[in-house]
Amino acid sequence: MQRAEEGNQTLITEFILLGFGNGLELQPLLFLFFLASYIVTVAGNILIIVLVVSDPHLHTPMYYLLCNLACVETCYSSIFLPRLLVSLVTGDRTISVKGCIVQLYFFGIMSNTESLLLTAMSYDRYIAICHPLRYTVLMSGKICSQLVALSFLCSLLSCTILNIFFFQLTFCGSNEIDHYFCDFSPVIKVSCSDTRILQLVTYVVASLGTLVPCLLTLVSYIYIISTILRIPSSIRRQKAFSTCSTHLIVITVFYGAVIAVYMVPTANMPKVLHKIFSLYYIVLTPLINPIIYCLRNKEINKSLRKAFLKKRVTPPVQ
């Protein structure tokens, strides 16, 4: 471990991520689990991107937003899982302080962007169901692109502000982080700097980046559900609900994971249980989302069948 002396304090330049402990019998199982999860996550999201780009019928605002969401979730998984897989194979659990802060930085950008994109998708469904005659005006290609750009820009700006504070911290004492990735709370605990301002700024940014989009999504679905319930025809009601049911499942999974990991009190919770909850947020959410869209979304299903049939009937090149 590299260290630098400054006064009476020994400043830490590397952390040790304790991960899931030293049980050697679990390492192969954990490696296979994370490897399979990463392959399925990346393959599923890339499949969605390819289908949306290649199928003209999917060139609509909803699927443009879905394509961007798939890109974010691919990058999101790539922040953690490749390094975790290398750590399980080599046994090297060290990560530099700067590397840890950079990991936390990109984690914040991707999670905030995902939250904002899901909100944009709920707005798209609100316009499609509550104001269908004005859909092409209120959800034009230009507006859709602006929503995506704004999602990335807001996340980048807010996380950059937080990162400036993070790089001013010093770390001393214990260099062990009882987690398998650099999360906010475990990193703050090993800092010997005054973190009150950072914690306050983080609380404000997290509230704006997660709570506000969650409330906007909730309001959108209150209007959507009330509009669907007023439709006289049961067939039309079912059709209207099917257009937003997939997205509703995805946001339920996403915000359910956020609540389980970051809003449930953890003072009396065993650390291993907190790690399991964070797996739900870090690994399973990006894994489940493309599966949900591929299984439940009719247009994606239709495009997937068309691509599969086209592949089967195309004669081999001589």
XYZ file of C-alpha atoms in Angstrom:
318
model
C 0.000 0.000 0.000
C 1.398 3.362 -1.000
C 1.323 6.062 1.677
C 2.384 9.662 2.015
C 3.413 11.246 5.258
C 2.049 14.659 6.214
C 2.595 15.842 9.788
C 1.348 13.259 12.253
C -1.178 11.795 9.773
C -0.554 8.943 7.390
C -2.502 9.769 4.248
C -4.005 6.882 2.335
C -3.554 6.666 -1.441
C -5.175 3.223 -1.872
C -8.295 1.537 -0.549
C -8.962 -2.148 -0.066
C -12.494 -3.183 -1.088
C -13.392 -6.038 1.245
C -16.142 -7.233 -1.108
C -17.890 -10.414 0.026
C -15.204 -11.623 2.420
C -12.436 -14.177 2.100
C -14.520 -17.331 1.543
C -12.580 -19.035 -1.258
C -15.388 -21.516 -1.899
C -17.717 -18.631 -2.870
C -15.319 -16.903 -5.286
C -16.026 -19.174 -8.329
C -19.798 -18.933 -7.783
C -19.651 -15.148 -7.423
C -17.470 -14.885 -10.534
C -19.924 -16.968 -12.604
C -22.900 -14.982 -11.280
C -21.373 -11.572 -12.064
C -19.990 -12.735 -15.421
C -23.370 -14.117 -16.538
C -25.131 -10.973 -15.292
C -22.728 -8.693 -17.169
C -22.959 -10.668 -20.429
C -26.772 -10.772 -20.346
C -27.000 -7.067 -19.392
C -24.689 -5.872 -22.166
C -26.137 -8.267 -24.776
C -29.742 -7.360 -23.879
C -29.154 -3.618 -23.992
C -27.117 -3.802 -27.208
C -29.911 -5.892 -28.749
C -32.422 -3.145 -27.903
C -30.118 -0.480 -29.402
C -29.645 -2.489 -32.619
C -33.392 -3.144 -32.969
C -34.310 0.517 -32.433
C -31.657 1.769 -34.872
C -32.377 -0.808 -37.599
C -36.196 -0.937 -37.512
C -37.888 2.190 -39.006
C -41.102 1.343 -37.106
C -39.234 2.005 -33.857
C -38.015 5.460 -34.892
C -40.364 7.188 -32.443
C -39.668 9.340 -29.342
C -40.466 6.498 -26.928
C -37.946 4.116 -28.494
C -35.384 6.891 -28.954
C -35.544 7.403 -25.175
C -35.396 3.629 -24.645
C -32.283 3.425 -26.848
C -30.567 6.075 -24.717
C -31.639 4.263 -21.544
C -30.065 1.060 -22.884
C -26.813 2.950 -23.582
C -26.788 4.328 -20.030
C -27.393 0.901 -18.470
C -24.604 -0.658 -20.544
C -22.176 2.007 -19.329
C -23.593 1.745 -15.798
C -22.819 -1.978 -15.554
C -19.385 -1.443 -17.089
C -18.410 0.919 -14.264
C -18.477 -1.870 -11.667
C -18.631 -5.398 -13.035
C -15.429 -5.702 -15.128
C -13.300 -4.519 -12.215
C -15.206 -6.773 -9.801
C -14.626 -9.765 -12.099
C -10.880 -9.029 -12.276
C -10.794 -8.729 -8.487
C -12.485 -12.124 -8.062
C -10.019 -13.776 -10.447
C -6.782 -12.169 -9.248
C -7.666 -11.547 -5.594
C -6.410 -7.954 -5.937
C -8.918 -5.784 -4.076
C -6.943 -2.538 -4.035
C -8.154 0.604 -5.770
C -6.484 4.014 -5.730
C -8.236 6.890 -3.978
C -8.506 8.769 -7.281
C -9.822 5.643 -9.015
C -12.404 5.219 -6.267
C -13.614 8.823 -6.607
C -13.757 8.512 -10.409
C -15.835 5.325 -10.065
C -18.188 7.139 -7.702
C -18.329 10.075 -10.152
C -19.443 7.991 -13.132
C -21.802 5.988 -10.906
C -23.531 9.263 -9.972
C -23.724 10.450 -13.588
C -25.241 7.220 -14.892
C -27.722 6.714 -12.031
C -28.939 10.336 -12.214
C -29.204 10.167 -16.002
C -31.221 6.943 -15.763
C -33.612 8.572 -13.306
C -34.101 11.598 -15.601
C -34.540 9.437 -18.720
C -37.221 7.372 -16.971
C -38.956 10.660 -16.104
C -38.751 11.753 -19.752
C -40.286 8.412 -20.764
C -43.138 8.924 -18.296
C -43.721 12.375 -19.832
C -43.813 10.729 -23.271
C -46.460 8.243 -22.073
C -48.416 11.084 -20.417
C -48.574 13.042 -23.694
C -49.413 9.906 -25.733
C -52.353 8.917 -23.504
C -53.633 12.218 -22.090
C -53.015 14.452 -25.135
C -52.819 12.088 -28.152
C -53.874 14.730 -30.719
C -50.998 17.006 -29.700
C -48.411 14.240 -29.394
C -46.441 15.098 -32.547
C -46.184 18.740 -31.424
C -45.461 18.221 -27.713
C -43.111 15.259 -28.276
C -41.339 16.127 -31.503
C -37.915 14.803 -32.378
C -36.352 18.120 -31.358
C -38.017 18.124 -27.916
C -37.063 14.475 -27.393
C -33.407 15.209 -28.202
C -33.478 18.199 -25.856
C -34.833 16.034 -23.015
C -32.030 13.494 -23.516
C -29.356 16.211 -23.724
C -30.751 17.911 -20.622
C -30.711 14.611 -18.703
C -27.016 14.038 -19.456
C -26.070 17.694 -18.919
C -27.799 18.019 -15.531
C -26.254 14.775 -14.298
C -22.785 15.745 -15.534
C -22.966 19.210 -13.976
C -24.274 18.090 -10.563
C -21.809 15.186 -10.251
C -18.893 17.397 -11.341
C -19.725 19.828 -8.524
C -19.732 16.927 -6.041
C -16.482 15.588 -7.464
C -14.733 18.894 -6.829
C -15.562 18.492 -3.126
C -14.509 14.834 -3.152
C -11.050 15.556 -4.546
C -10.440 17.963 -1.656
C -10.899 15.191 0.934
C -8.011 13.473 2.658
C -8.166 9.885 3.886
C -6.267 8.521 6.854
C -6.502 5.710 9.394
C -8.155 2.582 8.044
C -7.933 2.011 4.292
C -10.528 -0.787 4.238
C -13.953 -0.204 2.666
C -16.468 -2.873 3.616
C -18.127 -2.973 0.191
C -17.486 -4.322 -3.289
C -17.538 -0.894 -4.974
C -16.916 2.734 -4.004
C -20.243 3.898 -2.618
C -20.777 7.291 -0.981
C -21.284 6.322 2.679
C -18.381 3.819 3.016
C -15.961 6.286 1.378
C -17.072 9.192 3.589
C -16.581 7.076 6.727
C -12.826 6.651 6.108
C -12.215 10.356 5.439
C -10.404 12.421 8.068
C -11.644 15.715 6.556
C -14.716 17.678 7.608
C -17.402 16.224 5.321
C -20.434 18.174 6.568
C -20.569 20.525 3.579
C -20.071 17.633 1.163
C -22.836 15.622 2.815
C -25.185 18.631 2.656
C -24.429 19.270 -1.025
C -24.805 15.549 -1.781
C -28.167 15.480 -0.006
C -29.417 18.454 -2.057
C -28.124 17.005 -5.358
C -29.534 13.536 -4.582
C -32.914 15.034 -3.670
C -33.051 17.059 -6.875
C -31.711 14.196 -8.988
C -33.869 11.408 -7.566
C -36.777 12.725 -5.486
C -37.929 15.369 -7.981
C -37.904 12.966 -10.994
C -39.689 10.358 -8.850
C -42.442 12.853 -7.928
C -42.786 14.004 -11.562
C -43.090 10.368 -12.672
C -45.684 9.708 -9.963
C -47.755 12.743 -11.004
C -47.558 11.678 -14.663
C -48.910 8.223 -13.841
C -51.694 9.630 -11.664
C -52.910 11.556 -14.714
C -52.294 8.569 -17.020
C -54.245 6.111 -14.852
C -57.115 8.549 -14.281
C -57.344 9.144 -18.063
C -57.307 5.392 -18.807
C -60.066 4.740 -16.252
C -62.300 7.310 -17.990
C -62.065 5.496 -21.344
C -65.483 3.872 -21.940
C -64.296 0.923 -24.041
C -62.582 -1.898 -22.143
C -60.582 -2.838 -25.266
C -59.281 0.713 -25.613
C -58.525 0.834 -21.889
C -56.497 -2.359 -22.164
C -54.659 -1.079 -25.236
C -53.854 2.244 -23.539
C -52.588 0.522 -20.417
C -50.427 -1.901 -22.433
C -48.555 1.064 -23.980
C -47.254 2.147 -20.571
C -47.266 -1.102 -18.536
C -43.669 -2.015 -19.474
C -42.341 1.387 -18.448
C -44.389 1.232 -15.233
C -42.752 -2.095 -14.313
C -39.265 -0.678 -15.051
C -39.716 2.440 -12.887
C -41.175 0.300 -10.089
C -38.074 -1.919 -10.186
C -35.737 1.099 -10.364
C -37.247 3.152 -7.533
C -37.889 0.020 -5.481
C -34.153 -0.655 -5.647
C -33.271 2.950 -4.744
C -35.577 2.846 -1.702
C -34.236 -0.555 -0.584
C -30.587 0.555 -0.813
C -30.553 4.237 0.131
C -33.739 5.067 2.041
C -34.243 2.059 4.328
C -32.463 2.689 7.689
C -29.231 0.680 7.764
C -27.961 1.393 11.283
C -29.133 -1.963 12.667
C -28.937 -3.836 9.361
C -26.162 -6.433 8.896
C -23.602 -5.195 6.351
C -23.939 -8.354 4.284
C -27.668 -7.647 3.909
C -26.931 -4.110 2.740
C -24.519 -5.533 0.149
C -27.228 -7.912 -1.083
C -29.688 -5.006 -1.411
C -27.099 -3.023 -3.368
C -26.702 -5.988 -5.745
C -30.362 -5.492 -6.615
C -29.611 -1.891 -7.578
C -26.195 -2.323 -9.197
C -26.579 -5.690 -10.968
C -30.184 -6.836 -11.222
C -31.867 -3.572 -12.307
C -29.742 -3.134 -15.480
C -30.146 -6.885 -16.073
C -33.929 -6.990 -15.624
C -34.816 -3.904 -17.695
C -33.852 -5.228 -21.180
C -35.471 -8.583 -20.325
C -38.723 -6.807 -19.392
C -38.719 -4.779 -22.608
C -37.910 -7.799 -24.781
C -40.634 -9.944 -23.172
C -43.418 -7.424 -22.533
C -43.144 -4.727 -25.185
C -45.121 -5.739 -28.275
C -43.216 -3.522 -30.718
C -39.818 -4.744 -29.508
C -41.127 -8.319 -29.626
C -42.395 -7.815 -33.159
C -39.117 -6.265 -34.303
C -37.161 -9.101 -32.672
C -39.262 -11.765 -34.439
C -38.845 -9.958 -37.772
C -35.081 -9.816 -37.352
C -34.964 -13.489 -36.366
C -37.126 -14.597 -39.321
C -35.097 -12.451 -41.718
C -31.926 -14.099 -40.465
C -33.419 -17.563 -40.971
C -34.724 -17.004 -44.503
C -31.635 -15.145 -45.766
C -29.671 -17.602 -47.942
C -25.997 -18.042 -47.106
C -23.537 -16.107 -49.273
C -21.783 -18.417 -51.738
